Amino acid sequence: MRWRHPGQLVVAGFAGVTLIGTVLLMLPIATTAGQSTGMVSALFTAVSALCVTGLVVVDTPTYWSGFGEGVVLGLIQIGGLGVMTLASVLALLVARRLGMRLQLSAQAETKALGLGNVRQVVWGVIRLSLTVEAVIAILLALRFGLRYDEPWPRAIYLGVFHAISAYNNAGFALFTDSLIGFATDPFICVLIMAAVIIGGLGFPVILEVLRRTRRARRGRPWSLHTRITLATYGGLLVLGVIAVTLAEWRNPATLGPMNVTEKLLAGTFHGVMPRTAGFNSLDVAQFEPATLLLNDVLMFIGGGSAGTAGGIKVTTFALLAFVILAEIRGEPTVHVLNRRLPGAVQRQALTVALLGVGAVMIGTLTLLAMTSFRLDDVLFETVSAFGTVGLSTGITAKIPAAGQLVLVALMFIGRLGPITMASALAIRERPRRYELPEERPVVG
């Protein structure tokens, strides 16, 4: 097969790993009951893990055996790092070189700035991921072993699983109620939040911050992408924490019975999770309608580009805001932090946002036609799937098989990105050799 676009190889790679994961989860050895899992349930779980989402149709700790949980954990790690990133590492280890096609695919997946730094970015992604996961895993294992008297093999397993799941923004947990049992434990909650934030900022931002701290101190600023991501991510994070905490402060089914310190901790936790993590320390089904809508917005925006987070990304959201501001002011070009924004970037941001809106709306309408659930619940579910978040009001397993396949498609699109999917599915690409006469329609 002739690959016309790097995105096609990225999509094919994820599809191939999905197929392998589905087959492995269908094996009787993957379940505690020793029975084969249905294809739809296995496919849903495999895609949810590979796309680091966290939505589930079966209870992870009770349904899957150790082998099944291992498959889920492996898919989370592969999905978080990226199929092309791991393929590049394998090629470097075996052949000590990267072919041009693999370099283009890795560049498209990791958002490397050029072919010259693909190798450097790939190794940086691997080292960063393994380092953060190892530190979080050790601290969590110590907490589970010392505070909750878990046997040390079990404590280590819990620490490793939740560290990988948190850093990759997957949201899979080995507790039936996710992290509700640890809602008032600041140690575990802060560690999970830290891993989620680091993974959600995106590899380019973290790597640049680590490498260029001295440069920034000397008066040479970080790149425009890093500055936009840090500012927007931080602003939305603070906004989410404050809004969720205030909205649920008196809700007797969530924050109401807690003391002030516990309310602040749980509110902060749920202000961070819509960044596409998917863990919950409160019962999401009991959230106020305003909280659900706020979560919809935050989940749709997502986290940083080229990381483990989903959504349309905070950079897309910020760039659209700058475009709107420039248009309102009547400015002929868009300026962002003393830099001019190219027209191609503006079109790309608009395309990503509108394709995302279209995907969520089609998915929501389809599920509303298939089920009798409320709009609040269905919209929350579809946005969570597209944003690869994993939060749910508890309707996932109750959706019919056809509806679960709709969520599978949304998770796949959300993880790879609307533009990557669209370009991979395009019949052909061709340059435009001429321009037609210009005419301005009425807008607004």
XYZ file of C-alpha atoms in Angstrom:
444
model
C 0.000 0.000 0.000
C 1.262 3.450 -0.899
C 1.036 5.890 2.003
C 0.283 9.356 0.638
C 0.260 11.139 3.991
C 2.091 10.527 7.310
C -1.274 10.595 9.054
C -2.294 7.454 7.200
C 0.577 5.496 8.733
C -0.237 6.879 12.196
C -3.882 5.821 11.864
C -2.886 2.418 10.490
C -0.489 1.906 13.390
C -3.141 2.679 15.995
C -5.647 0.474 14.152
C -3.185 -2.423 14.097
C -2.454 -2.160 17.824
C -6.202 -1.899 18.494
C -6.758 -5.164 16.628
C -4.033 -6.928 18.609
C -5.374 -5.585 21.913
C -8.922 -6.644 21.060
C -7.831 -10.196 20.230
C -5.836 -10.468 23.463
C -8.746 -9.201 25.571
C -11.097 -11.723 23.919
C -8.974 -14.612 25.198
C -10.472 -16.534 28.166
C -7.260 -15.966 30.131
C -7.968 -12.214 30.123
C -11.016 -12.505 32.434
C -11.333 -13.629 36.031
C -14.184 -15.969 35.049
C -12.060 -17.660 32.398
C -14.611 -16.932 29.680
C -14.156 -15.225 26.347
C -15.223 -11.569 26.167
C -17.582 -10.382 23.449
C -15.990 -8.572 20.531
C -17.681 -5.215 21.187
C -16.670 -5.155 24.863
C -13.102 -6.183 24.051
C -12.869 -3.626 21.224
C -14.306 -0.874 23.413
C -11.837 -1.603 26.220
C -8.883 -1.854 23.830
C -9.703 1.460 22.138
C -10.404 3.159 25.470
C -6.998 2.032 26.782
C -5.029 2.734 23.605
C -6.669 6.133 23.185
C -5.987 6.789 26.910
C -9.642 7.541 27.581
C -10.814 5.466 30.544
C -14.446 4.801 29.631
C -15.353 1.222 30.518
C -18.213 -1.156 29.809
C -17.002 -3.725 32.376
C -15.535 -3.193 35.847
C -11.755 -3.241 35.382
C -10.637 -4.686 38.765
C -13.286 -7.424 38.966
C -13.819 -8.417 35.334
C -10.275 -8.580 33.980
C -7.680 -11.010 35.261
C -4.079 -10.086 35.893
C -3.348 -10.869 32.254
C -6.240 -8.694 31.108
C -5.151 -5.812 33.327
C -1.647 -6.191 31.945
C -2.974 -5.901 28.396
C -4.928 -2.776 29.373
C -1.837 -1.266 31.026
C 0.304 -2.056 27.994
C -2.212 -0.414 25.665
C -2.291 2.675 27.892
C 1.487 2.978 27.746
C 1.601 2.453 23.984
C -1.231 4.896 23.413
C 0.262 7.555 25.659
C 3.709 7.425 24.092
C 2.380 6.933 20.575
C 2.644 4.000 18.195
C 5.005 5.823 15.836
C 7.154 7.002 18.734
C 7.640 3.425 19.933
C 8.225 2.243 16.368
C 10.945 4.873 16.033
C 12.595 3.709 19.256
C 12.505 0.103 18.039
C 14.054 1.130 14.723
C 16.796 3.068 16.508
C 17.560 0.117 18.783
C 17.578 -2.488 16.014
C 18.821 -0.666 12.917
C 20.245 2.469 14.610
C 18.578 4.637 11.972
C 15.181 6.023 11.023
C 13.765 5.709 7.523
C 12.285 8.818 5.942
C 8.724 7.493 6.129
C 9.045 6.627 9.808
C 10.601 10.037 10.515
C 7.668 11.777 8.827
C 5.172 9.695 10.813
C 6.981 10.291 14.108
C 7.145 14.002 13.299
C 3.386 14.084 12.657
C 2.674 12.241 15.922
C 5.092 14.046 18.255
C 4.728 17.467 16.569
C 8.495 17.708 16.160
C 9.446 20.978 14.502
C 11.568 19.367 11.793
C 13.020 16.096 10.602
C 16.374 17.024 12.092
C 15.123 16.830 15.677
C 12.830 13.784 15.432
C 15.391 11.453 17.009
C 16.028 13.910 19.845
C 12.309 14.408 20.489
C 11.593 10.660 20.465
C 14.262 9.889 23.048
C 13.176 12.884 25.115
C 9.579 11.634 25.168
C 10.654 8.167 26.300
C 12.989 9.412 29.051
C 10.492 11.949 30.366
C 7.627 9.468 30.455
C 9.527 6.683 32.168
C 11.076 9.044 34.713
C 7.801 10.665 35.769
C 5.980 7.327 35.865
C 8.725 5.749 37.991
C 8.752 8.566 40.557
C 4.945 8.629 40.882
C 4.793 4.821 41.050
C 7.308 4.642 43.899
C 5.518 7.293 45.949
C 2.088 5.734 45.372
C 3.379 2.261 46.242
C 4.791 3.560 49.509
C 1.475 5.203 50.347
C -0.592 2.108 49.545
C 1.782 -0.090 51.537
C 2.338 2.106 54.589
C -0.995 3.890 54.927
C -3.454 1.279 53.654
C -1.572 -1.866 54.710
C -1.598 -3.369 51.228
C 0.827 -6.295 50.791
C 3.971 -4.932 49.158
C 3.570 -6.821 45.848
C 0.015 -5.482 45.617
C 1.088 -1.983 46.692
C 3.800 -1.897 44.019
C 1.333 -3.110 41.382
C -1.215 -0.468 42.394
C 1.463 2.201 42.319
C 2.742 1.251 38.865
C -0.725 0.875 37.330
C -2.095 4.172 38.600
C 1.120 6.082 37.862
C 1.049 4.979 34.212
C -2.693 5.567 33.976
C -2.422 9.041 35.506
C 0.597 10.261 33.548
C -0.974 9.103 30.299
C -4.273 10.749 31.277
C -6.038 7.405 30.893
C -8.257 7.347 33.979
C -8.286 3.553 34.405
C -8.295 2.563 38.085
C -8.062 -0.731 39.944
C -10.884 0.248 42.271
C -14.533 -0.189 41.338
C -15.415 3.350 42.443
C -12.279 4.845 40.821
C -10.665 7.033 43.520
C -13.761 7.886 45.574
C -12.266 5.962 48.483
C -9.280 8.329 48.474
C -11.187 11.595 48.049
C -9.857 12.959 51.347
C -6.305 11.606 51.015
C -4.173 14.582 49.916
C -1.098 12.438 49.264
C -2.694 10.219 46.631
C -4.843 12.963 45.122
C -1.929 15.397 44.744
C 0.305 12.737 43.185
C -2.393 11.776 40.676
C -3.042 15.441 39.837
C 0.673 16.109 39.369
C 1.049 13.198 36.961
C -2.061 14.280 35.043
C -0.863 17.873 34.672
C 2.654 16.907 33.560
C 1.347 14.452 30.979
C -1.400 16.805 29.844
C 0.871 19.767 29.086
C 2.340 17.975 26.081
C 5.820 16.659 25.374
C 7.066 19.695 23.389
C 6.237 22.047 26.261
C 7.757 19.895 29.016
C 10.912 19.193 27.010
C 11.372 22.869 26.191
C 10.835 23.938 29.791
C 13.399 21.399 30.980
C 15.971 22.345 28.348
C 15.535 26.094 28.173
C 15.047 27.227 31.754
C 18.468 28.870 31.733
C 17.704 30.477 28.394
C 14.503 32.020 29.780
C 16.391 33.366 32.792
C 18.789 35.106 30.456
C 15.987 37.057 28.850
C 15.419 34.785 25.848
C 11.779 33.681 26.040
C 10.339 30.275 25.406
C 8.686 29.539 22.080
C 5.267 30.955 21.288
C 3.694 27.497 21.553
C 5.071 26.946 25.070
C 3.992 30.364 26.313
C 0.473 29.988 24.906
C 0.112 26.461 26.292
C 1.324 27.304 29.803
C -0.787 30.454 30.069
C -3.997 28.923 28.684
C -3.615 25.593 30.476
C -2.961 27.355 33.774
C -5.852 29.783 33.327
C -8.349 27.062 32.479
C -7.034 24.937 35.339
C -7.641 27.684 37.901
C -11.023 28.495 36.370
C -12.063 24.844 36.463
C -11.034 24.370 40.091
C -12.860 27.496 41.278
C -16.003 26.855 39.224
C -16.366 23.169 40.152
C -15.732 23.841 43.843
C -18.276 26.655 44.018
C -20.902 24.789 41.971
C -20.695 21.667 44.161
C -19.995 23.345 47.516
C -23.474 22.757 48.947
C -24.415 19.663 46.925
C -25.313 17.042 49.567
C -24.363 14.220 47.175
C -20.823 15.480 46.481
C -18.972 18.160 48.475
C -21.783 19.031 50.892
C -20.955 16.604 53.759
C -17.194 17.348 53.710
C -15.330 19.858 55.835
C -13.678 22.884 54.226
C -10.269 21.251 53.697
C -11.801 18.144 52.160
C -14.038 20.245 49.916
C -11.069 22.199 48.607
C -9.114 19.010 47.928
C -11.963 17.221 46.143
C -12.937 20.384 44.253
C -9.369 20.877 43.096
C -9.134 17.245 42.037
C -12.251 17.516 39.884
C -11.129 20.831 38.476
C -7.979 19.106 37.192
C -9.547 15.887 35.865
C -11.449 17.419 32.891
C -8.006 18.109 31.437
C -8.667 14.589 29.991
C -7.604 12.412 32.937
C -10.833 10.588 33.838
C -10.304 9.705 37.500
C -13.075 10.723 39.874
C -13.114 11.114 43.647
C -16.783 12.169 43.646
C -19.857 10.575 42.081
C -20.085 12.320 38.703
C -23.689 11.221 38.259
C -24.618 13.456 41.224
C -23.057 16.613 39.794
C -25.199 19.685 39.311
C -26.238 20.388 35.683
C -24.036 23.490 35.681
C -21.038 21.379 36.736
C -21.701 18.867 33.971
C -21.852 21.640 31.381
C -18.649 23.197 32.708
C -16.972 19.802 32.456
C -18.242 19.472 28.878
C -16.483 22.697 27.934
C -13.228 21.845 29.711
C -13.161 18.298 28.321
C -13.763 19.547 24.782
C -10.844 21.997 25.057
C -8.578 19.343 26.569
C -4.878 19.740 27.299
C -1.606 20.472 25.507
C -0.692 19.416 21.980
C 1.446 16.325 21.289
C 0.972 14.944 24.782
C -1.285 12.388 26.407
C -4.283 14.725 26.639
C -7.175 14.887 24.191
C -9.684 17.513 23.123
C -9.100 20.217 20.536
C -6.121 21.347 22.690
C -5.604 24.543 24.650
C -3.469 26.084 21.888
C -6.326 25.733 19.410
C -8.706 27.379 21.869
C -6.287 30.229 22.576
C -5.493 30.860 18.907
C -9.180 31.067 18.034
C -9.637 33.581 20.842
C -6.829 35.727 19.385
C -8.352 35.465 15.898
C -11.740 36.618 17.216
C -10.133 39.471 19.148
C -8.241 40.655 16.056
C -11.420 40.538 13.956
C -13.381 42.512 16.548
C -10.656 45.140 16.593
C -10.643 45.288 12.801
C -6.972 44.338 12.560
C -5.808 42.922 9.192
C -3.469 40.367 10.789
C -3.443 38.376 14.027
C -0.665 39.116 16.519
C 0.053 36.841 19.491
C 2.667 37.769 22.115
C 4.659 39.961 19.719
C 4.447 37.429 16.901
C 2.281 37.378 13.767
C 0.095 34.315 13.349
C 0.263 32.742 9.861
C -3.011 32.310 7.980
C -2.424 28.556 7.656
C -2.316 28.180 11.456
C -5.573 30.119 11.786
C -7.291 27.838 9.263
C -5.924 24.770 11.005
C -7.222 25.893 14.398
C -10.647 26.642 12.940
C -10.731 23.281 11.167
C -9.819 21.346 14.320
C -12.475 23.133 16.386
C -15.277 22.773 13.832
C -14.489 19.138 13.075
C -14.536 18.489 16.819
C -17.898 20.206 17.210
C -19.238 18.210 14.282
C -18.000 14.896 15.695
C -19.521 15.579 19.127
C -22.850 16.733 17.681
C -23.183 13.729 15.356
C -22.282 11.366 18.186
C -24.726 13.029 20.569
C -27.602 12.956 18.094
C -26.901 9.318 17.261
C -26.878 8.232 20.908
C -30.005 10.255 21.683
C -31.770 8.382 18.868
C -30.564 5.018 20.200
C -31.221 5.523 23.919
C -33.633 7.164 26.339
C -30.977 8.935 28.406
C -31.100 12.670 29.149
C -29.267 15.129 26.926
C -26.992 16.092 29.851
C -25.778 12.511 30.250
C -25.416 11.766 26.545
C -23.579 14.992 25.753
C -21.271 14.411 28.717
C -20.542 10.887 27.444
C -19.779 11.926 23.863
C -17.589 14.875 24.875
C -15.752 12.616 27.325
C -15.132 10.095 24.531
C -14.007 12.690 21.984
C -11.814 14.446 24.559
C -10.395 11.034 25.619
C -11.278 11.943 29.205
C -13.071 8.915 30.601
C -15.399 10.646 33.066
C -18.936 9.286 32.927
C -22.292 9.653 34.628
C -22.541 5.858 34.662
C -24.376 5.185 31.391
C -21.503 3.702 29.364
C -22.288 0.038 30.012
C -26.036 0.668 29.500
C -25.605 2.009 25.976
C -26.404 -0.583 23.276
C -23.585 -2.151 21.283
C -24.157 0.111 18.272
C -23.920 3.160 20.528
C -20.712 1.852 22.088
C -19.226 1.612 18.600
C -20.100 5.290 18.135
C -18.099 6.050 21.281
C -15.244 3.903 19.932
C -15.130 6.063 16.805
C -15.176 9.247 18.878
C -12.316 8.012 21.081
C -10.264 7.099 18.031
C -10.861 10.477 16.397
C -10.186 12.326 19.624
C -6.858 10.583 20.271
C -5.456 10.959 16.773
C -6.946 14.375 16.101
C -9.638 15.417 13.618
C -7.146 16.707 11.040
C -5.016 13.552 11.194
C -8.100 11.398 10.689
C -9.465 13.593 7.912
C -6.159 13.732 6.028
C -5.671 9.987 6.431
C -9.122 9.294 4.990
C -8.790 11.806 2.155
C -8.979 10.197 -1.260
C -6.192 12.306 -2.682
C -4.066 15.366 -2.137
C -3.208 17.813 -4.885
C -1.774 21.322 -4.961
C -3.912 24.143 -6.311
C -2.265 25.576 -9.436
C -4.520 28.563 -9.845
C -6.811 30.910 -7.907
C -10.348 31.895 -8.853
C -11.654 35.488 -8.837
C -12.322 36.839 -5.365
C -15.829 37.702 -4.120
C -16.918 38.517 -0.574
C -20.203 37.073 0.745
C -22.042 38.735 3.628
C -20.893 37.395 7.024
C -22.955 37.782 10.175
